[in-house]
Coordinates of C-alpha atoms in Angstrom, one line a residue:
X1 CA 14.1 19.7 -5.3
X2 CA 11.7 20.0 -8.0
X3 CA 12.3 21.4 -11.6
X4 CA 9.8 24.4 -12.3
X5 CA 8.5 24.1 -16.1
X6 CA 6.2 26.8 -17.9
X7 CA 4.1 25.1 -20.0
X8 CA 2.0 21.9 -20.0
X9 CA 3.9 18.5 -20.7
X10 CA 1.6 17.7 -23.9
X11 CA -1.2 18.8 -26.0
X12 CA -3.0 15.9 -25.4
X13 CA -3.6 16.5 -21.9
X14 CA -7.0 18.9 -22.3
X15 CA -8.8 16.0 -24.5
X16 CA -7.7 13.5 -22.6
X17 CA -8.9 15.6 -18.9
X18 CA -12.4 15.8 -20.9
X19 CA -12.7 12.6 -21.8
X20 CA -11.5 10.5 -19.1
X21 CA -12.8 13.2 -16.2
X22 CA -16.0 14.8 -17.3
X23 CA -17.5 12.9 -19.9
X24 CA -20.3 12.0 -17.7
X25 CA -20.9 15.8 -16.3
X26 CA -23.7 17.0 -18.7
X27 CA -25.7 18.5 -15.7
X28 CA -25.1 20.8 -12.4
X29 CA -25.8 19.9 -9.5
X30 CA -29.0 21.6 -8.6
X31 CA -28.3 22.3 -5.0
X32 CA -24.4 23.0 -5.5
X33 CA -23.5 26.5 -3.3
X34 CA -21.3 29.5 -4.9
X35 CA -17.8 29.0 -5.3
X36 CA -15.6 31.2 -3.7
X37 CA -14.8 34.7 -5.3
X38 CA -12.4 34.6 -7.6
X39 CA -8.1 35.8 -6.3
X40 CA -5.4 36.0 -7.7
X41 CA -3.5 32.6 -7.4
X42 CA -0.4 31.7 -9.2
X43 CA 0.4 27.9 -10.6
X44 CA 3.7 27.0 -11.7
X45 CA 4.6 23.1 -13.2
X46 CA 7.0 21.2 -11.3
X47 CA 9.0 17.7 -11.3
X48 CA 9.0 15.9 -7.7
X49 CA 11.1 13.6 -6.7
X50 CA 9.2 10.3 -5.3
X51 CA 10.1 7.4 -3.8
X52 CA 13.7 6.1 -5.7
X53 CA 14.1 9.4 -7.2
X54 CA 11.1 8.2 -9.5
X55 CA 10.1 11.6 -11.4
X56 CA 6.3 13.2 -10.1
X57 CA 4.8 15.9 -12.6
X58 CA 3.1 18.2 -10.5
X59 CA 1.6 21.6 -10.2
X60 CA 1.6 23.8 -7.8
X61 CA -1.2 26.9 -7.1
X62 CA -0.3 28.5 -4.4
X63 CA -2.3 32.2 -3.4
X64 CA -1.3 35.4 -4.7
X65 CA 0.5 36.5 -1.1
X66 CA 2.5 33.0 -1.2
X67 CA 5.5 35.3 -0.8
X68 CA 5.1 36.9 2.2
X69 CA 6.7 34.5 4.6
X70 CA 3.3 33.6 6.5
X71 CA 2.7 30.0 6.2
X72 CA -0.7 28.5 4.7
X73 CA -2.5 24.6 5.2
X74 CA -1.4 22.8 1.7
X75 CA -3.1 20.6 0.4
X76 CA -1.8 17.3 -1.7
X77 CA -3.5 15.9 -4.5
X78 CA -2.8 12.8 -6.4
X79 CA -4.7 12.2 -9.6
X80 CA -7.2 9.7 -10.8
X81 CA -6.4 6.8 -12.3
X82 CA -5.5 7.5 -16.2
X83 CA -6.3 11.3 -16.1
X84 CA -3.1 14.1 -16.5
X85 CA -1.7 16.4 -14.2
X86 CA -4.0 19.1 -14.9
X87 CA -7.4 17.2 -13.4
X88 CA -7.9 19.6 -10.2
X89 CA -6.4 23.0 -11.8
X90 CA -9.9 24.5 -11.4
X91 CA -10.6 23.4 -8.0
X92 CA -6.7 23.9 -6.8
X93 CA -7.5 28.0 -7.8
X94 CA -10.5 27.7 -5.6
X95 CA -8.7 25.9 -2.6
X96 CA -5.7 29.0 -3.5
X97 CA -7.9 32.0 -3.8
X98 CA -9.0 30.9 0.1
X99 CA -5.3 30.5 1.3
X100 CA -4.7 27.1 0.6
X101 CA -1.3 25.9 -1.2
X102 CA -2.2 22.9 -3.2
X103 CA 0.2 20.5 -5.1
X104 CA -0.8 17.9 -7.5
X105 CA 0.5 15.3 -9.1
X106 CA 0.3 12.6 -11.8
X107 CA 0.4 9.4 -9.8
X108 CA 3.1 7.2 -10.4
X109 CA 3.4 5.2 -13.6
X110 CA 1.2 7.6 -15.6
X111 CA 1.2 10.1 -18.5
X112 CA 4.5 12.1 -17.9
X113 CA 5.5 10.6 -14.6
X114 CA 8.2 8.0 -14.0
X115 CA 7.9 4.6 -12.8
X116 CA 5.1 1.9 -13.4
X117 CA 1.3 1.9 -12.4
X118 CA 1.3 0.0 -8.9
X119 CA -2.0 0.5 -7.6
X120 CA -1.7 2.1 -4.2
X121 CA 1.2 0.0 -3.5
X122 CA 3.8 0.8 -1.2
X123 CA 5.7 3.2 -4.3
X124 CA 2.8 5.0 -3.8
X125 CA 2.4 5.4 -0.3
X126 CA 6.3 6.3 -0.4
X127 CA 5.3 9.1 -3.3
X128 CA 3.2 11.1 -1.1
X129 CA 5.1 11.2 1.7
X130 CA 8.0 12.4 -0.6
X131 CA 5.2 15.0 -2.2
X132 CA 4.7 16.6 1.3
X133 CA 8.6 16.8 2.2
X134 CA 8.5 18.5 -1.4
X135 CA 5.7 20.8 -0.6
X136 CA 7.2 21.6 3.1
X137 CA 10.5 22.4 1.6
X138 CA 10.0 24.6 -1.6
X139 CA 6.2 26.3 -0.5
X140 CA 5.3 28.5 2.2
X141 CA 3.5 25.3 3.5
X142 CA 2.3 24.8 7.5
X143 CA 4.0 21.3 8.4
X144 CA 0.9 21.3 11.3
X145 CA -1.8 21.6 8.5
X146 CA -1.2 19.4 6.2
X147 CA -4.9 17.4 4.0
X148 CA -5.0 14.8 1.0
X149 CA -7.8 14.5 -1.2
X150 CA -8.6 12.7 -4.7
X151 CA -11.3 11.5 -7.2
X152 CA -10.7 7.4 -7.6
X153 CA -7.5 6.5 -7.2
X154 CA -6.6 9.5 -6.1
X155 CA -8.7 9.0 -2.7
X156 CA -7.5 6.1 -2.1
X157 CA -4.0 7.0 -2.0
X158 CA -5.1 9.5 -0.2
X159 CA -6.6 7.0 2.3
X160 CA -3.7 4.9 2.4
X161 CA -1.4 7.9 2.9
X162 CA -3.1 9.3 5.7
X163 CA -2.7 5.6 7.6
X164 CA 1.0 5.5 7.4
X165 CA 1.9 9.3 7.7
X166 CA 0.7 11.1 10.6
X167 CA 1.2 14.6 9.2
X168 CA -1.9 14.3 7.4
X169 CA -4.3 15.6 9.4
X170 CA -7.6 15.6 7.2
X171 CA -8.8 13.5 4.4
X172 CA -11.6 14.0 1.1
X173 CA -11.4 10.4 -0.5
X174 CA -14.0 11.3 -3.2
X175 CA -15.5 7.8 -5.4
X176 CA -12.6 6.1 -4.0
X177 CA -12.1 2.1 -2.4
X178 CA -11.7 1.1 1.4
X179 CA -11.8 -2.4 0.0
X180 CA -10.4 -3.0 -2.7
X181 CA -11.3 -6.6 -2.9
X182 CA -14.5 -5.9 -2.2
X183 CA -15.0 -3.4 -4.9
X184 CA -14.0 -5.1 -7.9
X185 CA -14.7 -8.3 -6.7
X186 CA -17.7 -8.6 -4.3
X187 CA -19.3 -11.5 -3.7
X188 CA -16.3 -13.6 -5.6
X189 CA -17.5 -12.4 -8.6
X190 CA -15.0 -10.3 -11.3
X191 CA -17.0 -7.1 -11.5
X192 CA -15.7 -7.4 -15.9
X193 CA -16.4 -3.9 -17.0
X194 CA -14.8 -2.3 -14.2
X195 CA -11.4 -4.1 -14.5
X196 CA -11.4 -4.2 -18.2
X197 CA -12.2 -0.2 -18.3
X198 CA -9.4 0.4 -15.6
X199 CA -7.0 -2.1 -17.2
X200 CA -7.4 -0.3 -20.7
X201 CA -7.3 3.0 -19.2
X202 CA -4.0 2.0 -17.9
X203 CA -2.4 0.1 -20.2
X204 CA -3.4 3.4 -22.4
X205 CA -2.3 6.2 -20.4
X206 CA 0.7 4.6 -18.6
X207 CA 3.0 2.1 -17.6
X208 CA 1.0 -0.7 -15.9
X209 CA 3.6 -3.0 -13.9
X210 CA 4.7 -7.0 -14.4
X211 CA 2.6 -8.0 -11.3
X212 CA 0.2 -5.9 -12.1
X213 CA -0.3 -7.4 -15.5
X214 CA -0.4 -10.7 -14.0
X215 CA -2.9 -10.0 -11.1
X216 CA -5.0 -8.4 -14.3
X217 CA -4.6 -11.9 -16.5
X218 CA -5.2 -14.4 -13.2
X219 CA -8.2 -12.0 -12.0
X220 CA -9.9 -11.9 -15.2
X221 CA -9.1 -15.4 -16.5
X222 CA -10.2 -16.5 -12.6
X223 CA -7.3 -18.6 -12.3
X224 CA -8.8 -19.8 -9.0
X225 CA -5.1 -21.8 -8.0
X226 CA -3.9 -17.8 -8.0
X227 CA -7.0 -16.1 -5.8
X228 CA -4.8 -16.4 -2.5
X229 CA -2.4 -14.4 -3.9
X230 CA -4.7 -11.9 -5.8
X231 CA -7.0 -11.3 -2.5
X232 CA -3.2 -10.6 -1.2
X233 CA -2.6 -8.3 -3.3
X234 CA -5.7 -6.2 -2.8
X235 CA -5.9 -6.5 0.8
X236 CA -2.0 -5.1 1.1
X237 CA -4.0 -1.8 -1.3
X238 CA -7.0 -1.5 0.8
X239 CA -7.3 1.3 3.4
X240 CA -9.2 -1.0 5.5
X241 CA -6.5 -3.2 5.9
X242 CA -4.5 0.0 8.0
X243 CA -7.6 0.3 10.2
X244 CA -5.7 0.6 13.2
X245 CA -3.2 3.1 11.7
X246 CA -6.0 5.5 10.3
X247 CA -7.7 5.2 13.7
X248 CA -4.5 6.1 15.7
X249 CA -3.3 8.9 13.6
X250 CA -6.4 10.3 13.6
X251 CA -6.7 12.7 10.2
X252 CA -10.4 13.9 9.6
X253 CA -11.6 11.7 6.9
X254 CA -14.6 12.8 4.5
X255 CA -16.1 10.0 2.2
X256 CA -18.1 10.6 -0.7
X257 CA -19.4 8.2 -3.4
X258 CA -22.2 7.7 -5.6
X259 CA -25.2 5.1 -5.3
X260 CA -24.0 3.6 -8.7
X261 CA -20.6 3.4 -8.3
X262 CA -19.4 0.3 -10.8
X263 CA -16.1 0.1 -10.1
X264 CA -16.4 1.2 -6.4
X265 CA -19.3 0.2 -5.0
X266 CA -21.0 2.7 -1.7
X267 CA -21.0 -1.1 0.6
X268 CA -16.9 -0.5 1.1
X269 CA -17.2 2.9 2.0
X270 CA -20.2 2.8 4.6
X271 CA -18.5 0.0 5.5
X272 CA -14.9 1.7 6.2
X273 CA -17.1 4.7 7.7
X274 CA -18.6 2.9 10.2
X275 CA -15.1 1.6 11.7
X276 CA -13.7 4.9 11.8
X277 CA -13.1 6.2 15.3
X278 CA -11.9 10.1 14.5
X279 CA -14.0 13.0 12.9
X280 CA -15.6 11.2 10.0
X281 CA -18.4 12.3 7.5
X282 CA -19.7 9.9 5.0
X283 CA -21.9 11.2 1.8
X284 CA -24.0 9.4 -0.9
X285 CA -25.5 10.9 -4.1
X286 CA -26.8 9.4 -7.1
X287 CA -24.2 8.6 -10.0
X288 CA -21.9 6.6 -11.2
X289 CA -18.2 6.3 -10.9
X290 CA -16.7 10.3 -10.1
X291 CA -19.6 11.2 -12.0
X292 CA -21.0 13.2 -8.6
X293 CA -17.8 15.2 -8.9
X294 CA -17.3 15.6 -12.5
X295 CA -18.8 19.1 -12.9
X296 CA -16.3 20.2 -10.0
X297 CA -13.4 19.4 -12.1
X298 CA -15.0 21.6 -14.7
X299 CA -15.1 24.1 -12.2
X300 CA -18.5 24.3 -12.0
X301 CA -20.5 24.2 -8.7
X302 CA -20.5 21.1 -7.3
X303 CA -21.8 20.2 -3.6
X304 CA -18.9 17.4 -3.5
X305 CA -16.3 19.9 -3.9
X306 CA -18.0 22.7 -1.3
X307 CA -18.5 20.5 1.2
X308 CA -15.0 19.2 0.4
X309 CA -13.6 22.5 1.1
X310 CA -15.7 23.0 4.1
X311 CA -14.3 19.6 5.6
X312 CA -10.6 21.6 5.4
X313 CA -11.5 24.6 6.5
X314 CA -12.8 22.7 9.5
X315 CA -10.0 20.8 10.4
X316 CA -7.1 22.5 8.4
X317 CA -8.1 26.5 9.2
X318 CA -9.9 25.2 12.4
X319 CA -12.8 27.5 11.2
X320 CA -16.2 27.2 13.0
X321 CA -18.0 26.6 10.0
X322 CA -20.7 24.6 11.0
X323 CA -19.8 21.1 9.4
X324 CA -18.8 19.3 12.4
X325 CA -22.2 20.2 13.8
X326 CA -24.5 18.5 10.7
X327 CA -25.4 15.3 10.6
X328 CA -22.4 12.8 9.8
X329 CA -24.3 10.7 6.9
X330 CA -25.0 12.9 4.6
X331 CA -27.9 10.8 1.3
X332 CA -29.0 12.9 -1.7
X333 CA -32.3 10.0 -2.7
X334 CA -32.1 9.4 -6.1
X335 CA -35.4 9.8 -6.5
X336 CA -36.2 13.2 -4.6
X337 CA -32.7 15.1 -5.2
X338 CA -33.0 16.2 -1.3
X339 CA -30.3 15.7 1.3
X340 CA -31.0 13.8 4.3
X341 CA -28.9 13.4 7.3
X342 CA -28.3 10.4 9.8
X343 CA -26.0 10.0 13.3
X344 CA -24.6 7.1 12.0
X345 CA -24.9 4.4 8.6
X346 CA -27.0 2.0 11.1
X347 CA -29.7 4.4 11.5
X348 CA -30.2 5.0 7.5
X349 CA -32.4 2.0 7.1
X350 CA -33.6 2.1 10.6
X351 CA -36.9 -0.4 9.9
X352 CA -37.1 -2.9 7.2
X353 CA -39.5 -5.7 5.3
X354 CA -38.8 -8.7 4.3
X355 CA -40.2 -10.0 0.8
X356 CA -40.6 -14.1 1.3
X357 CA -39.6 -15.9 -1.4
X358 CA -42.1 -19.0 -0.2
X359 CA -42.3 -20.2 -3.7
X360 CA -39.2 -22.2 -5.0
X361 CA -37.5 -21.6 -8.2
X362 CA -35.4 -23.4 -11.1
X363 CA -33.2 -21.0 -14.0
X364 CA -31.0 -22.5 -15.9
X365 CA -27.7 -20.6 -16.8
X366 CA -25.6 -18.5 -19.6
X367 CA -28.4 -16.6 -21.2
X368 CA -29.1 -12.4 -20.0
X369 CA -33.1 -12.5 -18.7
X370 CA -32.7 -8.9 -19.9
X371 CA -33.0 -8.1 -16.2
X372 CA -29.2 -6.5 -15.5
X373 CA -27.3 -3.7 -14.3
X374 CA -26.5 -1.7 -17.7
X375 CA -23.3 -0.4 -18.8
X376 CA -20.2 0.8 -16.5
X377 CA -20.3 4.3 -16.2
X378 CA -23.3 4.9 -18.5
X379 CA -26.3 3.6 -17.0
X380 CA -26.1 5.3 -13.4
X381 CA -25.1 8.7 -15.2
X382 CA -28.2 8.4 -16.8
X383 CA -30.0 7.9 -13.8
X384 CA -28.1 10.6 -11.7
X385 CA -28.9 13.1 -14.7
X386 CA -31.9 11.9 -16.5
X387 CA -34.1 9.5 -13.5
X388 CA -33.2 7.0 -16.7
X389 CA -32.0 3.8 -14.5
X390 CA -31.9 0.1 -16.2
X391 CA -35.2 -0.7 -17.1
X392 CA -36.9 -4.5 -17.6
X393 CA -40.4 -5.7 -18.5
X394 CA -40.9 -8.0 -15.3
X395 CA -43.5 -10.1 -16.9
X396 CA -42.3 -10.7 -20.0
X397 CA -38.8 -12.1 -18.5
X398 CA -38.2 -15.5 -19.5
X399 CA -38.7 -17.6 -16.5
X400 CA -36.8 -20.4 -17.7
X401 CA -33.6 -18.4 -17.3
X402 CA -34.9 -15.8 -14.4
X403 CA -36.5 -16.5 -11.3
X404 CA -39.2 -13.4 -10.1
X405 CA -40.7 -12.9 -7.0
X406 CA -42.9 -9.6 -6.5
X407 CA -44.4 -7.8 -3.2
X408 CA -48.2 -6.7 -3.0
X409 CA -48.5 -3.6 -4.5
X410 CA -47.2 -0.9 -1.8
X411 CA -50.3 0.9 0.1
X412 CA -48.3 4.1 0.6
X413 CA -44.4 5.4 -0.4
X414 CA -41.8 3.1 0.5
X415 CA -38.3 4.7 1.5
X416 CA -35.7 2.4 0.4
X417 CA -32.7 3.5 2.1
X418 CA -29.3 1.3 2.9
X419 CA -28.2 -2.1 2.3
X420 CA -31.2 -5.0 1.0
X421 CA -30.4 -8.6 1.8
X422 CA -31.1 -11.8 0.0
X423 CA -31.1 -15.0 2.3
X424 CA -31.8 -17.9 0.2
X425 CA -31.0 -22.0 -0.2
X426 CA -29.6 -22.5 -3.4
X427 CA -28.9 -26.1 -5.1
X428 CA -27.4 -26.2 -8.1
X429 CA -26.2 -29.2 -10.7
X430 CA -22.4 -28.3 -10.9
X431 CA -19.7 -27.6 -8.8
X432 CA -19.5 -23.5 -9.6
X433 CA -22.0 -21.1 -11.0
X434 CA -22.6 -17.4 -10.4
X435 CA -26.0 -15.8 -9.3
X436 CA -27.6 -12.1 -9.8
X437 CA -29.5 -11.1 -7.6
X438 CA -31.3 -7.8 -9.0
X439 CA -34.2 -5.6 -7.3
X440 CA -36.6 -3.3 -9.2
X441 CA -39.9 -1.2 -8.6
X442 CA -42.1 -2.3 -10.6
X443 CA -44.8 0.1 -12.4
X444 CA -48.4 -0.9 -12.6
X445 CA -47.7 -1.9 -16.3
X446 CA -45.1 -3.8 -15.4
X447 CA -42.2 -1.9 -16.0
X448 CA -39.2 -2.7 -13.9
X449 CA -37.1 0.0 -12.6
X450 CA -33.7 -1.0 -10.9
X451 CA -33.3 -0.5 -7.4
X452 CA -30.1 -2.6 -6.6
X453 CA -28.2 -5.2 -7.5
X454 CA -25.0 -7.5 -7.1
X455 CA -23.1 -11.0 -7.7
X456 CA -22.5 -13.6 -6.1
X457 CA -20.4 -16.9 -7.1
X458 CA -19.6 -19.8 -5.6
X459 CA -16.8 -23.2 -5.9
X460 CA -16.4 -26.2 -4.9
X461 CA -19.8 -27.1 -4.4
X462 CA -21.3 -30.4 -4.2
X463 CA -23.5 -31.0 -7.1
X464 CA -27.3 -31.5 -5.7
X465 CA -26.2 -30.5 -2.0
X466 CA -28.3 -27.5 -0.8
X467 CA -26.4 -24.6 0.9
X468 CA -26.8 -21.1 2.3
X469 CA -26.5 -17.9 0.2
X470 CA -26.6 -14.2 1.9
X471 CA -25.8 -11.5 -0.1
X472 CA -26.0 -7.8 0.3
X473 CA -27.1 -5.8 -2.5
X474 CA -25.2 -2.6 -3.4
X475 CA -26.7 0.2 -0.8
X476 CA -28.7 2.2 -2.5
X477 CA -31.6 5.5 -1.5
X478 CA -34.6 5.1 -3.5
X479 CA -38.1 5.7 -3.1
X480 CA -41.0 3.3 -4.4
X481 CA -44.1 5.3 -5.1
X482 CA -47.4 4.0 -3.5
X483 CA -49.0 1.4 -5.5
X484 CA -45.8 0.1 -7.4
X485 CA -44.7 -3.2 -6.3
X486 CA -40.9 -4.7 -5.4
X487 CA -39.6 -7.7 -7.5
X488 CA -36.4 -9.6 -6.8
X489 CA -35.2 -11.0 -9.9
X490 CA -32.5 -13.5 -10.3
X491 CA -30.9 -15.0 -13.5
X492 CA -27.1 -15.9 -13.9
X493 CA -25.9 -13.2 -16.6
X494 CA -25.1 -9.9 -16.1
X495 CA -22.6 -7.7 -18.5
X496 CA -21.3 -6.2 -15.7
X497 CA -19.7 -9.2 -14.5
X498 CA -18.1 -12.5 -15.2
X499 CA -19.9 -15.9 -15.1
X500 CA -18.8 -18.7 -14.0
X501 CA -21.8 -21.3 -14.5
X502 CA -20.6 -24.5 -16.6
X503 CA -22.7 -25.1 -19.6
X504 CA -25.8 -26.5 -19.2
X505 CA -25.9 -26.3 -15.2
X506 CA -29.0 -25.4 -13.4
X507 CA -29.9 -23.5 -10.2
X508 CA -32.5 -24.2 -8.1
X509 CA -33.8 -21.5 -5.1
X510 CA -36.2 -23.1 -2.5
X511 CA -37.2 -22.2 0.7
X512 CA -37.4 -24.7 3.6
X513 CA -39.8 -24.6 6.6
X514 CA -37.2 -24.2 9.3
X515 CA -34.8 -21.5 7.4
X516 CA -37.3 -19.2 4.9
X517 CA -36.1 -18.0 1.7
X518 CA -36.7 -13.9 2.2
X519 CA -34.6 -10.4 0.8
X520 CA -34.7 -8.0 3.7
X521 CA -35.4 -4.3 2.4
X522 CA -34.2 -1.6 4.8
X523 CA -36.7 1.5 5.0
X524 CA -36.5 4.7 6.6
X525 CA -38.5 5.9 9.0
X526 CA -41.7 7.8 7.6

């Protein structure tokens, strides 16, 4: 049974919501649809007991006729990662003032909550189990109409929830992971600002764990002897692991993320989409981590948030609202601001190019080209916002330390849309190293705008041996005006990530007769 409280927990938790939440949200969405009128709602503050008794804060904003002894869908939300209670107040009231009860709480090892941070672990799992008995128990709550959602962490507990407890019945996992391992560490490569922003945030704003703190001090000090046990970790954490279960239980599941996403990259989500079997949606807009939903939590319009709602009414209310009958992919171009809407993630590149890469190429390592992927959270906000992505001067990049290919100038408007490929034979003087691959349109003065980009590392190499690289660049919607040209750049520094080339090593990129050196750019239709 949960304690009520009256007031908030701290005065701290208002900065903190506005810094951690909506620092990035310095523009509306231009396309966002009216919230609903306002109603009266009511929100009280709560403790919850979670799994081992472990103390939840939560609220709860239940609608004004709460009281009446009719029964309403309720909706649970956990929070983000590092951000209090108070996170979804605005868009609880919405979710109320429609009928909804919504309870939310601070996850597990954070701010004014018990326990320690355990990253989607079972605790957590447990919690919202224990969140729903809570909510089924002490709110005029419909046991048969029961959703999750969450920003971050908060959608993937969500996720991970909805796989091992088959009273959720629909899902809005907003800039959350399906792979965890392949979020923050794609292509074998630490993705460094990412962990060190979430592992600050944490050690901030909470209570991180012991194994925790010493998956955090192997992953960043790549204490290879330790990756089994580390890829262990975040495969027991990943929705995608519970496939089967989130297939067979069948929830409704809605999955939104931004283009720049640099601590979950879209790739995990389209690829988690694609194996769903049950309603699904899947929606891209341009951004950076949460930053597509920022303005929602300000309780501003946001399109994340309606169609959020939308997905519950749907399959909480069982209204005929129309979003079962759109278009399941759902990509706002980052170039053109309009929505666009596919059958499926296959069909959002449905032709592509390939760009040969004929001539061969030798960088050597541990100095930044200048050609990389900016600053976590930063960079792709500015884009998003501003049309201000990371910019470099393709010719003047040092070739010693970058290697640049470049397409004929385009004859008409390409339409990048989906997942570009780099196939390539790779030679290099030590046994490790780490490679970036990075794609830009490039102006006709040579100005180099990024399209994509991503790591890739590699061990236990022999020195001077050739072998096989493929790597998929983050997915990405962006369109190349006619006369601009594509370059693929590659160098072996990138803030964004950790490097792992010895000093002094050298990589070599050829491309022999009988397997071609070539990235593949997917295209939509015109």
């Amino acid at each position: 049974m949960g304690t009520e409280r009256r007031g908030l927990r701290t005065t701290a938790v208002g900065a903190a919501s506005a810094t951690l939440v909506a620092g990035a949200a310095f523009g509306l969405t231009p396309t966002a649809q009216a919230a609903p009128a306002a109603a009266a709602t009511s929100v009280r503050f709560v403790d919850i007991a979670g799994d081992g008794g472990t103390r939840l804060a939560a609220n709860v904003v239940a609608p004004a006729d709460a009281g009446s002894g009719a029964r309403h869908p309720v909706i649970v939300l956990p929070t983000s990662w590092a951000v209090p209670q108070i996170e979804y107040l605005a868009q609880a009231k919405k979710l109320a003032a429609t009928g909804y009860v919504v309870v939310s709480y601070n996850s597990r090892g954070f701010w004014q909550s018990g326990g320690e941070i355990e990253v989607g672990g079972p605790e957590d799992i447990a919690d919202a189990s224990k969140v729903i008995d809570w909510a089924l128990e002490n709110t005029p709550a419909d046991p048969d109409k029961v959703g999750m959602a969450g920003v971050s962490y908060g959608a993937g507990i969500s996720l991970l929830a909805a796989a091992h407890d088959k009273r959720v019945k629909a899902v809005g996992a907003l800039s959350g992971w399906g792979d965890l391992v392949g979020s923050i560490y794609s292509g074998r490569t630490q993705h460094l600002q990412a962990a060190a922003l979430l592992g600050g945030a944490g050690q901030l704003t909470g209570r991180p764990s012991a194994e925790l703190r010493t998956i955090l001090k192997d992953f960043l000090a790549s204490n290879l002897d330790k990756e089994p046990d580390m890829l262990a970790w975040g495969a027991k954490r990943s929705p995608a692991t519970y496939l089967d279960r989130l297939n067979k239980n069948g929830a409704a599941i809605l999955l939104a993320n931004a283009w720049g996403d640099t601590v979950f990259p879209p790739n995990q989500y389209a690829g988690l989409y694609e194996k769903l079997t049950g309603p699904k949606r899947l929606e891209f807009r341009p951004g950076d981590h949460a930053t597509s939903e920022a303005t929602g939590l300000l309780g501003l319009p946001n399109d994340t948030w309606t169609n959020t709602r939308r997905w519950f009414d749907r399959y909480l209310k069982g209204q005929r609202n129309g979003i079962d009958q759109e278009q399941p992919v759902q990509l706002k171009s980052r170039s053109t601001g309009g929505y666009e809407g596919y059958p499926d993630w296959k069909s959002v590149g449905a032709t592509s190019r390939k760009l040969d890469l004929a001539d061969g190429a030798t960088v050597d390592t541990n100095v930044d080209s200048g050609a990389n992927g900016g600053l976590v959270l930063l960079s792709n906000a500015l884009d998003q916002f501003l049309k201000l992505p990371p910019v470099a001067s393709i010719p003047l990049l040092p070739r010693r330390y970058a290697a640049v290919w470049q397409s004929e100038r385009a004859a008409r408007e390409e339409r990048v849309r989906g997942t570009a490929k780099l196939h390539t034979t790779l030679t290099s003087t030590k046994e490790s190293g780490t490679l970036i691959a990075h794609l830009y349109d490039v102006g006709p003065l040579g100005l180099g705008k990024l399209v994509s980009n991503a790591p890739y590392t590699f061990h236990g190499r022999t020195p001077g041996k050739p072998f096989t690289v493929d790597l998929e660049l983050f997915s990405t919607a962006y369109d190349v005006p006619a006369g601009h040209r594509l370059a693929l750049v590659v160098d072996t520094v990138d803030p964004l990530y950790a490097e792992h080339n010895p000093s002094g090593a050298q990589l070599t990129f050829s491309s022999p007769e009988t397997d071609p050196s070539y990235v593949s750019i997917p295209l939509r239709e015109q």
